[in-house]
């Protein structure tokens, strides 16, 4: 059977494989205290060692606890990051909708009162300016998408041409042929992904354009209604 000195030396060897020198010293200090407490209680080294278990099992349990604590720490850290991102997302969303509501209210003529809100002329001017800015953005978007579409088509044509001319390489070596096949599969995968992203962005741009045109159409209806109301009151005054 092991004595105290042998037990601690073996334990130190096992600990050195998994922990730093400072951590090993701290753990050994704790187990030395176990022996001191046991000696005070009148226990022999053999009895204390039997109650503690083998050095290997002790280290295995300590390593398991260390891994579990790291996992818990990483999970907590991930949760904190996730919570922070969720808060940022929520605040950004709230700011966006508040700004949207303010702009929407400011650019909507007040049909109930002639004094409240912006004048129809100013609203027309602001809508024209906003439409001009968005028109420039839309034209840039179209140019970028057209360029991206041409690039995708050109790359596909070049890839097909390259595959067509690489036929002799297949006859040289099987490994070269397999390499070309795997590279081709990877390129096709990226190509499909790129096309899907391209179509999604194109669809998103089209949707945003339709929404803005619908929003602008509603604003024009409010402006026409406001002007008719003003003209109607003017006719009453003239009479």
Rosetta silent file (secondary structure, phi, psi, omega in degrees, C-alpha in Angstrom):
SEQUENCE: XXXXXXXXXXXXXXXXXXXXXXXXXXXXXXXXXXXXXXXXXXXXXXXXXXXXXXXXXXXXXXXXXXXXXXXXXXXXXXXXXXXXXXXXXXXXXXXXXXXXXXXXXXXXXXXXXXXXXXXXXXXXXXXXXXXXXXXXXXXXXXXXXXXXXXXXXXXXXXXXXXXXXXXXXXXXXXXXXXXXXXXXXXXXXXXXXXXXXXXXXXXXXXXXXXXXXXXXXXXXXXXXXXXXXXXXXXXXXXX
SCORE:     score description
SCORE:     0.000 S_00000001
   1 L     0.000  154.026 -179.535    0.000    0.000    0.000 S_00000001
   2 L   -78.161  150.363  169.689    0.998    3.579   -0.600 S_00000001
   3 L  -102.416 -177.728 -176.005    2.041    5.948    2.125 S_00000001
   4 H   -58.929  -47.767 -176.526    1.367    9.678    2.253 S_00000001
   5 H   -63.228  -45.605 -179.703    4.532   10.714    0.407 S_00000001
   6 H   -64.937  -40.470  179.624    4.102    8.184   -2.385 S_00000001
   7 H   -60.297  -47.431 -177.988    0.425    9.045   -2.769 S_00000001
   8 H   -67.978  -33.947  178.179    1.132   12.766   -3.138 S_00000001
   9 H   -67.760  -43.773  178.102    3.984   12.161   -5.596 S_00000001
  10 H   -65.112  -41.180  178.626    1.815    9.964   -7.829 S_00000001
  11 H   -61.333  -39.836  179.158   -1.008   12.465   -7.549 S_00000001
  12 H   -63.357  -41.233  179.318    1.378   15.235   -8.569 S_00000001
  13 H   -62.130  -44.649  179.082    2.477   13.294  -11.653 S_00000001
  14 H   -65.117  -41.670 -178.255   -1.131   12.779  -12.770 S_00000001
  15 H   -65.582  -34.236 -177.024   -2.049   16.391  -12.059 S_00000001
  16 H   -63.661  -21.197  179.994    0.906   17.724  -14.054 S_00000001
  17 L   -79.334  -14.135 -173.301   -0.592   16.268  -17.223 S_00000001
  18 L  -128.846  -18.710 -173.819   -3.764   18.347  -16.943 S_00000001
  19 L  -126.862  161.565  176.829   -3.141   21.381  -14.734 S_00000001
  20 L   -74.744  169.752 -177.306   -0.672   24.229  -14.449 S_00000001
  21 H   -63.275  -40.309  178.981    2.049   24.250  -11.818 S_00000001
  22 H   -65.440  -41.187  178.946    0.168   26.716   -9.620 S_00000001
  23 H   -65.564  -39.263  178.069   -3.006   24.652   -9.851 S_00000001
  24 H   -62.157  -42.881  179.889   -1.080   21.485   -8.999 S_00000001
  25 H   -62.802  -41.525  179.656    0.426   23.171   -5.938 S_00000001
  26 H   -64.697  -43.064 -179.016   -2.999   24.328   -4.745 S_00000001
  27 H   -66.107  -43.337  179.052   -4.538   20.875   -5.196 S_00000001
  28 H   -63.037  -36.688  178.327   -1.640   19.137   -3.426 S_00000001
  29 H   -62.864  -39.649  178.206   -1.922   21.608   -0.566 S_00000001
  30 H   -63.471  -42.339 -178.019   -5.589   20.684   -0.165 S_00000001
  31 H   -74.213  -27.960  172.673   -4.801   16.973   -0.064 S_00000001
  32 H   -64.429  -35.963  177.090   -1.983   17.504    2.405 S_00000001
  33 H   -67.057  -33.915  175.141   -4.572   19.120    4.644 S_00000001
  34 H   -58.883  -44.291 -179.517   -6.726   16.000    4.236 S_00000001
  35 H   -65.849  -40.237  179.380   -3.863   13.931    5.596 S_00000001
  36 H   -63.409  -44.332  178.558   -3.267   16.366    8.466 S_00000001
  37 H   -62.755  -39.489  179.219   -6.958   16.294    9.415 S_00000001
  38 H   -66.526  -39.240  178.302   -6.941   12.501    9.230 S_00000001
  39 H   -65.005  -37.109  177.558   -3.859   12.242   11.417 S_00000001
  40 H   -63.476  -35.500  179.307   -5.505   14.509   13.988 S_00000001
  41 L   -79.616   -2.325  177.214   -8.479   12.145   13.998 S_00000001
  42 L    88.579   16.563 -179.581   -6.100    9.245   14.593 S_00000001
  43 L   -88.276  150.991  176.095   -6.320    7.715   11.123 S_00000001
  44 L   -86.384  168.598  178.784   -3.402    6.035    9.418 S_00000001
  45 H   -59.990  -38.844 -178.597   -2.123    6.923    5.940 S_00000001
  46 H   -63.410  -42.535  179.541   -3.720    3.772    4.550 S_00000001
  47 H   -65.239  -40.032  179.702   -7.134    4.688    5.967 S_00000001
  48 H   -66.422  -42.876 -179.751   -6.902    8.226    4.616 S_00000001
  49 H   -64.605  -39.647  178.287   -5.839    6.997    1.165 S_00000001
  50 H   -62.910  -36.020  179.483   -8.690    4.481    1.089 S_00000001
  51 H   -73.881  -29.379 -179.439  -11.172    7.263    1.850 S_00000001
  52 H   -81.718  -33.365 -175.185   -9.703    9.522   -0.851 S_00000001
  53 L    97.091  178.960 -178.136   -9.455    6.928   -3.605 S_00000001
  54 L   -74.602  151.802  177.581   -6.684    6.356   -6.112 S_00000001
  55 H   -56.759  -36.810 -179.110   -4.699    9.327   -7.493 S_00000001
  56 H   -64.070  -44.127 -179.842   -5.866    8.453  -10.996 S_00000001
  57 H   -68.060  -34.708  178.027   -9.550    8.562  -10.043 S_00000001
  58 H   -62.827  -47.639 -179.423   -9.024   11.834   -8.163 S_00000001
  59 H   -65.121  -38.614  178.899   -7.437   13.478  -11.198 S_00000001
  60 H   -61.231  -42.646  178.323  -10.140   12.074  -13.475 S_00000001
  61 H   -66.480  -40.411  179.701  -12.834   13.623  -11.292 S_00000001
  62 H   -65.335  -40.437  178.106  -10.976   16.937  -11.108 S_00000001
  63 H   -64.175  -40.906  177.577  -10.548   17.042  -14.892 S_00000001
  64 H   -62.016  -42.037  177.803  -14.251   16.297  -15.319 S_00000001
  65 H   -64.859  -38.370  179.884  -15.154   19.126  -12.949 S_00000001
  66 H   -64.478  -44.932  179.534  -12.783   21.453  -14.784 S_00000001
  67 H   -63.673  -40.694  179.875  -14.327   20.632  -18.167 S_00000001
  68 H   -64.590  -40.577  179.556  -17.823   21.054  -16.769 S_00000001
  69 H   -66.570  -36.345  177.751  -16.938   24.423  -15.260 S_00000001
  70 H   -66.382  -40.946  178.352  -15.452   25.549  -18.582 S_00000001
  71 H   -62.977  -44.235  179.028  -18.586   24.464  -20.420 S_00000001
  72 H   -63.346  -39.272  179.199  -20.761   26.318  -17.922 S_00000001
  73 H   -64.956  -44.650  179.649  -18.543   29.394  -18.226 S_00000001
  74 H   -64.671  -38.336  178.168  -18.689   29.288  -22.012 S_00000001
  75 H   -64.812  -42.443  178.630  -22.459   28.801  -21.903 S_00000001
  76 H   -65.018  -40.040  178.946  -22.861   31.762  -19.561 S_00000001
  77 H   -64.536  -42.699  177.731  -20.575   33.834  -21.746 S_00000001
  78 H   -63.256  -40.119  179.052  -22.544   32.842  -24.832 S_00000001
  79 H   -63.511  -39.788  179.023  -25.795   33.693  -23.035 S_00000001
  80 H   -64.989  -43.282  178.495  -24.446   37.125  -22.110 S_00000001
  81 H   -63.296  -42.858 -179.905  -23.372   37.783  -25.692 S_00000001
  82 H   -63.335  -41.362  178.739  -26.722   36.539  -26.968 S_00000001
  83 H   -64.470  -40.892  179.437  -28.589   38.753  -24.500 S_00000001
  84 H   -63.838  -43.839  178.751  -26.508   41.776  -25.508 S_00000001
  85 H   -64.712  -37.567  178.899  -27.145   41.140  -29.193 S_00000001
  86 H   -65.369  -39.872  178.058  -30.848   40.664  -28.503 S_00000001
  87 H   -65.379  -42.894  178.168  -30.983   43.987  -26.662 S_00000001
  88 H   -62.107  -43.152  179.134  -29.150   45.753  -29.487 S_00000001
  89 H   -62.523  -42.451 -179.400  -31.494   44.160  -32.006 S_00000001
  90 H   -65.892  -44.193  179.559  -34.547   45.161  -29.968 S_00000001
  91 H   -65.112  -40.955  177.991  -33.358   48.749  -29.520 S_00000001
  92 H   -62.574  -41.670  179.521  -32.489   49.050  -33.196 S_00000001
  93 H   -64.778  -42.984  179.000  -35.898   47.700  -34.127 S_00000001
  94 H   -64.094  -43.168  178.988  -37.654   50.097  -31.746 S_00000001
  95 H   -62.515  -41.017  179.834  -35.631   53.049  -33.061 S_00000001
  96 H   -61.994  -47.422 -177.628  -36.414   52.064  -36.644 S_00000001
  97 H   -69.729  -35.146  176.458  -40.154   51.838  -36.043 S_00000001
  98 H   -64.681  -44.872  178.115  -40.223   55.059  -34.031 S_00000001
  99 H   -62.763  -41.201  178.837  -38.352   56.879  -36.791 S_00000001
 100 H   -62.031  -42.992  179.768  -40.632   55.318  -39.364 S_00000001
 101 H   -65.665  -39.989  179.654  -43.737   56.438  -37.452 S_00000001
 102 H   -63.130  -47.863  179.461  -42.386   59.977  -37.053 S_00000001
 103 H   -62.559  -42.613 -178.870  -41.603   60.278  -40.766 S_00000001
 104 H   -63.307  -42.102 -179.912  -44.915   58.707  -41.692 S_00000001
 105 H   -69.751  -40.171 -178.997  -46.867   61.074  -39.437 S_00000001
 106 H   -66.477  -35.164 -177.077  -44.945   64.156  -40.539 S_00000001
 107 L   -93.669   12.878  176.136  -45.447   63.373  -44.218 S_00000001
 108 L  -110.671  116.423  179.443  -49.157   62.628  -43.822 S_00000001
 109 L   -60.074  141.325  178.685  -51.443   65.669  -44.162 S_00000001
 110 L   -85.247  111.066 -177.312  -53.811   66.224  -41.249 S_00000001
 111 L   -80.452  -16.801 -177.663  -57.331   66.047  -42.669 S_00000001
 112 L   -83.968  -33.328 -176.750  -58.989   67.034  -39.385 S_00000001
 113 L  -132.117  139.273  179.134  -57.177   70.311  -38.860 S_00000001
 114 L   -82.705  -20.024 -175.228  -55.757   72.815  -41.334 S_00000001
 115 L   -91.113  -34.715 -177.921  -53.292   74.263  -38.845 S_00000001
 116 L   -76.202  146.369  175.871  -51.703   71.102  -37.444 S_00000001
 117 L    84.212  178.029 -179.364  -48.988   69.330  -39.390 S_00000001
 118 L   -80.155  156.791  177.501  -46.968   70.352  -42.411 S_00000001
 119 L   -72.590  158.318 -179.391  -48.451   72.089  -45.418 S_00000001
 120 H   -64.443  -33.993  178.728  -49.228   70.059  -48.515 S_00000001
 121 H   -64.868  -43.436  179.516  -46.629   71.999  -50.517 S_00000001
 122 H   -66.892  -39.299  178.377  -43.900   71.203  -48.014 S_00000001
 123 H   -63.462  -41.648  177.207  -44.968   67.562  -47.878 S_00000001
 124 H   -60.296  -42.622 -179.648  -44.839   67.388  -51.678 S_00000001
 125 H   -63.830  -44.356 -179.994  -41.367   68.891  -51.631 S_00000001
 126 H   -65.960  -40.068  178.144  -40.136   66.443  -48.981 S_00000001
 127 H   -65.741  -38.225  177.862  -41.650   63.478  -50.797 S_00000001
 128 H   -64.811  -42.457  178.159  -40.030   64.601  -54.038 S_00000001
 129 H   -64.368  -43.342  178.429  -36.662   64.912  -52.305 S_00000001
 130 H   -63.518  -41.939  179.184  -37.030   61.527  -50.645 S_00000001
 131 H   -64.675  -37.730  179.085  -38.062   59.933  -53.927 S_00000001
 132 H   -64.461  -44.440  179.042  -35.069   61.501  -55.692 S_00000001
 133 H   -62.821  -45.450  179.902  -32.647   60.125  -53.093 S_00000001
 134 H   -67.498  -30.109  176.919  -34.235   56.680  -53.231 S_00000001
 135 H   -64.485  -42.401  177.617  -34.192   56.812  -57.028 S_00000001
 136 H   -62.645  -44.837  178.589  -30.426   57.299  -56.979 S_00000001
 137 H   -61.637  -40.555 -179.504  -30.069   54.433  -54.493 S_00000001
 138 H   -65.682  -40.043  178.179  -32.316   52.268  -56.651 S_00000001
 139 H   -64.946  -41.226  176.669  -30.276   53.031  -59.787 S_00000001
 140 H   -62.687  -41.769  178.514  -27.070   52.150  -57.941 S_00000001
 141 H   -60.507  -43.661  179.984  -28.724   48.952  -56.740 S_00000001
 142 H   -63.285  -43.988  179.858  -29.737   48.058  -60.304 S_00000001
 143 H   -62.121  -42.769  179.380  -26.217   48.716  -61.608 S_00000001
 144 H   -64.175  -44.054 -178.495  -24.681   46.591  -58.860 S_00000001
 145 H   -67.278  -38.631  177.226  -27.127   43.750  -59.444 S_00000001
 146 H   -64.217  -44.002  178.512  -26.613   43.862  -63.215 S_00000001
 147 H   -62.200  -42.515  179.024  -22.844   43.809  -62.728 S_00000001
 148 H   -64.717  -40.255  178.651  -23.144   40.937  -60.271 S_00000001
 149 H   -63.575  -43.461  178.148  -25.402   39.036  -62.672 S_00000001
 150 H   -63.181  -40.089  179.127  -22.974   39.507  -65.558 S_00000001
 151 H   -63.041  -43.315  179.694  -20.106   38.384  -63.319 S_00000001
 152 H   -63.120  -44.295  179.333  -21.963   35.237  -62.278 S_00000001
 153 H   -63.288  -43.541 -179.549  -22.796   34.381  -65.888 S_00000001
 154 H   -63.268  -41.443  178.918  -19.207   35.038  -67.001 S_00000001
 155 H   -65.173  -38.884  178.082  -17.799   32.866  -64.224 S_00000001
 156 H   -65.321  -41.307  178.192  -20.169   30.043  -65.121 S_00000001
 157 H   -63.745  -42.845  179.347  -19.178   30.252  -68.791 S_00000001
 158 H   -64.430  -38.762  179.544  -15.493   30.265  -67.841 S_00000001
 159 H   -65.801  -43.775  179.032  -16.003   27.295  -65.535 S_00000001
 160 H   -62.929  -41.342  178.708  -17.827   25.308  -68.220 S_00000001
 161 H   -64.913  -38.533  179.523  -15.091   26.137  -70.725 S_00000001
 162 H   -66.010  -41.425  177.686  -12.416   25.097  -68.237 S_00000001
 163 H   -64.034  -38.542 -179.623  -14.129   21.784  -67.583 S_00000001
 164 H   -65.575  -32.566 -178.459  -14.426   21.220  -71.314 S_00000001
 165 H   -91.322   -5.552 -178.251  -10.711   21.757  -71.887 S_00000001
 166 L   -94.045   11.559  179.359   -9.572   19.717  -68.865 S_00000001
 167 H   -57.445  -45.229 -179.940  -10.573   16.408  -70.427 S_00000001
 168 H   -60.351  -25.895 -179.374   -6.975   15.324  -71.209 S_00000001
 169 H   -67.894  -28.274  179.512   -6.043   15.772  -67.543 S_00000001
 170 H   -64.601  -29.477 -177.449   -8.436   12.996  -66.552 S_00000001
 171 H   -81.872  -14.625 -176.805   -6.400   10.524  -68.586 S_00000001
 172 H   -74.132  -51.947 -174.391   -3.101   11.448  -66.929 S_00000001
 173 L  -152.812  141.796 -179.715   -3.695   10.367  -63.373 S_00000001
 174 H   -65.968  -37.112 -179.339   -6.646    9.182  -61.308 S_00000001
 175 H   -64.716  -38.504  177.581   -5.682   11.442  -58.394 S_00000001
 176 H   -65.571  -40.846  179.215   -5.711   14.500  -60.680 S_00000001
 177 H   -62.670  -43.941  178.939   -9.095   13.480  -62.029 S_00000001
 178 H   -64.830  -38.636  178.494  -10.505   13.093  -58.515 S_00000001
 179 H   -62.174  -43.786  178.935   -9.034   16.446  -57.506 S_00000001
 180 H   -63.227  -39.573  179.644  -10.689   18.139  -60.472 S_00000001
 181 H   -63.457  -46.824 -179.150  -13.995   16.465  -59.620 S_00000001
 182 H   -65.261  -40.635  177.518  -13.892   17.607  -55.982 S_00000001
 183 H   -63.540  -40.131  179.446  -12.894   21.146  -56.966 S_00000001
 184 H   -63.801  -41.595  178.505  -15.716   21.205  -59.504 S_00000001
 185 H   -62.174  -42.846  178.719  -18.227   20.073  -56.888 S_00000001
 186 H   -63.161  -42.831  179.801  -17.030   22.813  -54.530 S_00000001
 187 H   -64.907  -40.940  178.732  -17.253   25.477  -57.227 S_00000001
 188 H   -63.327  -40.002  178.295  -20.740   24.325  -58.206 S_00000001
 189 H   -61.938  -46.959  177.613  -21.820   24.492  -54.556 S_00000001
 190 H   -64.442  -34.866  179.412  -20.532   28.045  -54.164 S_00000001
 191 H   -64.881  -44.656  178.464  -22.092   28.941  -57.492 S_00000001
 192 H   -62.934  -42.974  178.673  -25.512   27.702  -56.388 S_00000001
 193 H   -62.427  -43.062  179.384  -25.170   29.554  -53.086 S_00000001
 194 H   -63.013  -40.050  178.937  -24.158   32.751  -54.893 S_00000001
 195 H   -65.705  -40.662  178.785  -27.123   32.513  -57.251 S_00000001
 196 H   -63.569  -43.140  177.728  -29.510   31.985  -54.331 S_00000001
 197 H   -63.743  -41.628  179.523  -28.109   35.011  -52.495 S_00000001
 198 H   -60.660  -47.127 -179.554  -28.318   37.054  -55.698 S_00000001
 199 H   -65.772  -36.547  178.980  -31.965   36.105  -56.269 S_00000001
 200 H   -64.830  -45.538  179.391  -32.823   36.798  -52.620 S_00000001
 201 H   -63.887  -39.925  178.883  -31.281   40.292  -52.759 S_00000001
 202 H   -63.083  -43.084  178.782  -33.028   40.950  -56.065 S_00000001
 203 H   -66.060  -39.390  179.100  -36.363   39.863  -54.611 S_00000001
 204 H   -64.027  -43.774  178.154  -35.784   41.956  -51.488 S_00000001
 205 H   -61.763  -40.883  178.518  -35.030   45.051  -53.565 S_00000001
 206 H   -64.275  -40.847  179.382  -38.162   44.502  -55.629 S_00000001
 207 H   -64.797  -43.975  179.249  -40.272   44.098  -52.481 S_00000001
 208 H   -63.936  -38.382  178.279  -38.892   47.283  -50.917 S_00000001
 209 H   -63.029  -44.630  179.675  -39.544   49.180  -54.136 S_00000001
 210 H   -64.267  -40.093  179.445  -43.178   48.004  -54.240 S_00000001
 211 H   -64.234  -41.824  179.927  -43.691   48.908  -50.588 S_00000001
 212 H   -66.072  -41.832  179.521  -42.321   52.387  -51.099 S_00000001
 213 H   -63.958  -37.916  177.080  -44.473   52.980  -54.183 S_00000001
 214 H   -66.051  -42.095  178.334  -47.531   51.805  -52.260 S_00000001
 215 H   -63.739  -42.561  179.863  -46.611   54.105  -49.356 S_00000001
 216 H   -65.229  -37.603  178.520  -46.060   57.021  -51.745 S_00000001
 217 H   -63.421  -40.791  178.148  -49.398   56.366  -53.422 S_00000001
 218 H   -65.220  -39.184  178.597  -51.175   56.554  -50.062 S_00000001
 219 H   -62.827  -39.917  179.005  -49.433   59.842  -49.254 S_00000001
 220 H   -64.107  -35.971  177.205  -50.605   61.289  -52.555 S_00000001
 221 H   -62.864  -42.747  178.206  -54.172   60.298  -51.704 S_00000001
 222 H   -63.900  -40.656 -179.518  -53.914   62.185  -48.415 S_00000001
 223 H   -63.824  -44.790  178.931  -52.462   65.215  -50.200 S_00000001
 224 H   -61.607  -43.279  179.573  -55.267   65.235  -52.782 S_00000001
 225 H   -63.737  -40.029  179.138  -57.882   64.907  -50.042 S_00000001
 226 H   -65.131  -43.953 -179.744  -56.268   67.742  -48.081 S_00000001
 227 H   -65.890  -38.331  177.397  -56.147   70.025  -51.119 S_00000001
 228 H   -64.089  -38.880  179.378  -59.766   69.280  -51.973 S_00000001
 229 H   -65.316  -42.563  179.203  -60.765   70.141  -48.433 S_00000001
 230 H   -65.000  -43.772  179.583  -58.858   73.427  -48.578 S_00000001
 231 H   -64.501  -36.586  179.787  -60.334   74.291  -51.980 S_00000001
 232 H   -65.245  -41.249  178.066  -63.808   73.415  -50.754 S_00000001
 233 H   -67.245  -35.479  178.500  -63.438   75.774  -47.802 S_00000001
 234 H   -65.005  -38.103  177.363  -62.106   78.454  -50.121 S_00000001
 235 H   -64.810  -38.374  178.595  -65.184   78.157  -52.308 S_00000001
 236 H   -63.977  -39.205 -178.957  -67.415   78.548  -49.250 S_00000001
 237 H   -67.691  -40.245 -179.592  -65.577   81.711  -48.243 S_00000001
 238 H   -63.764  -37.210  179.499  -65.890   83.187  -51.750 S_00000001
 239 L   -68.231    0.000    0.000  -69.610   82.582  -51.758 S_00000001
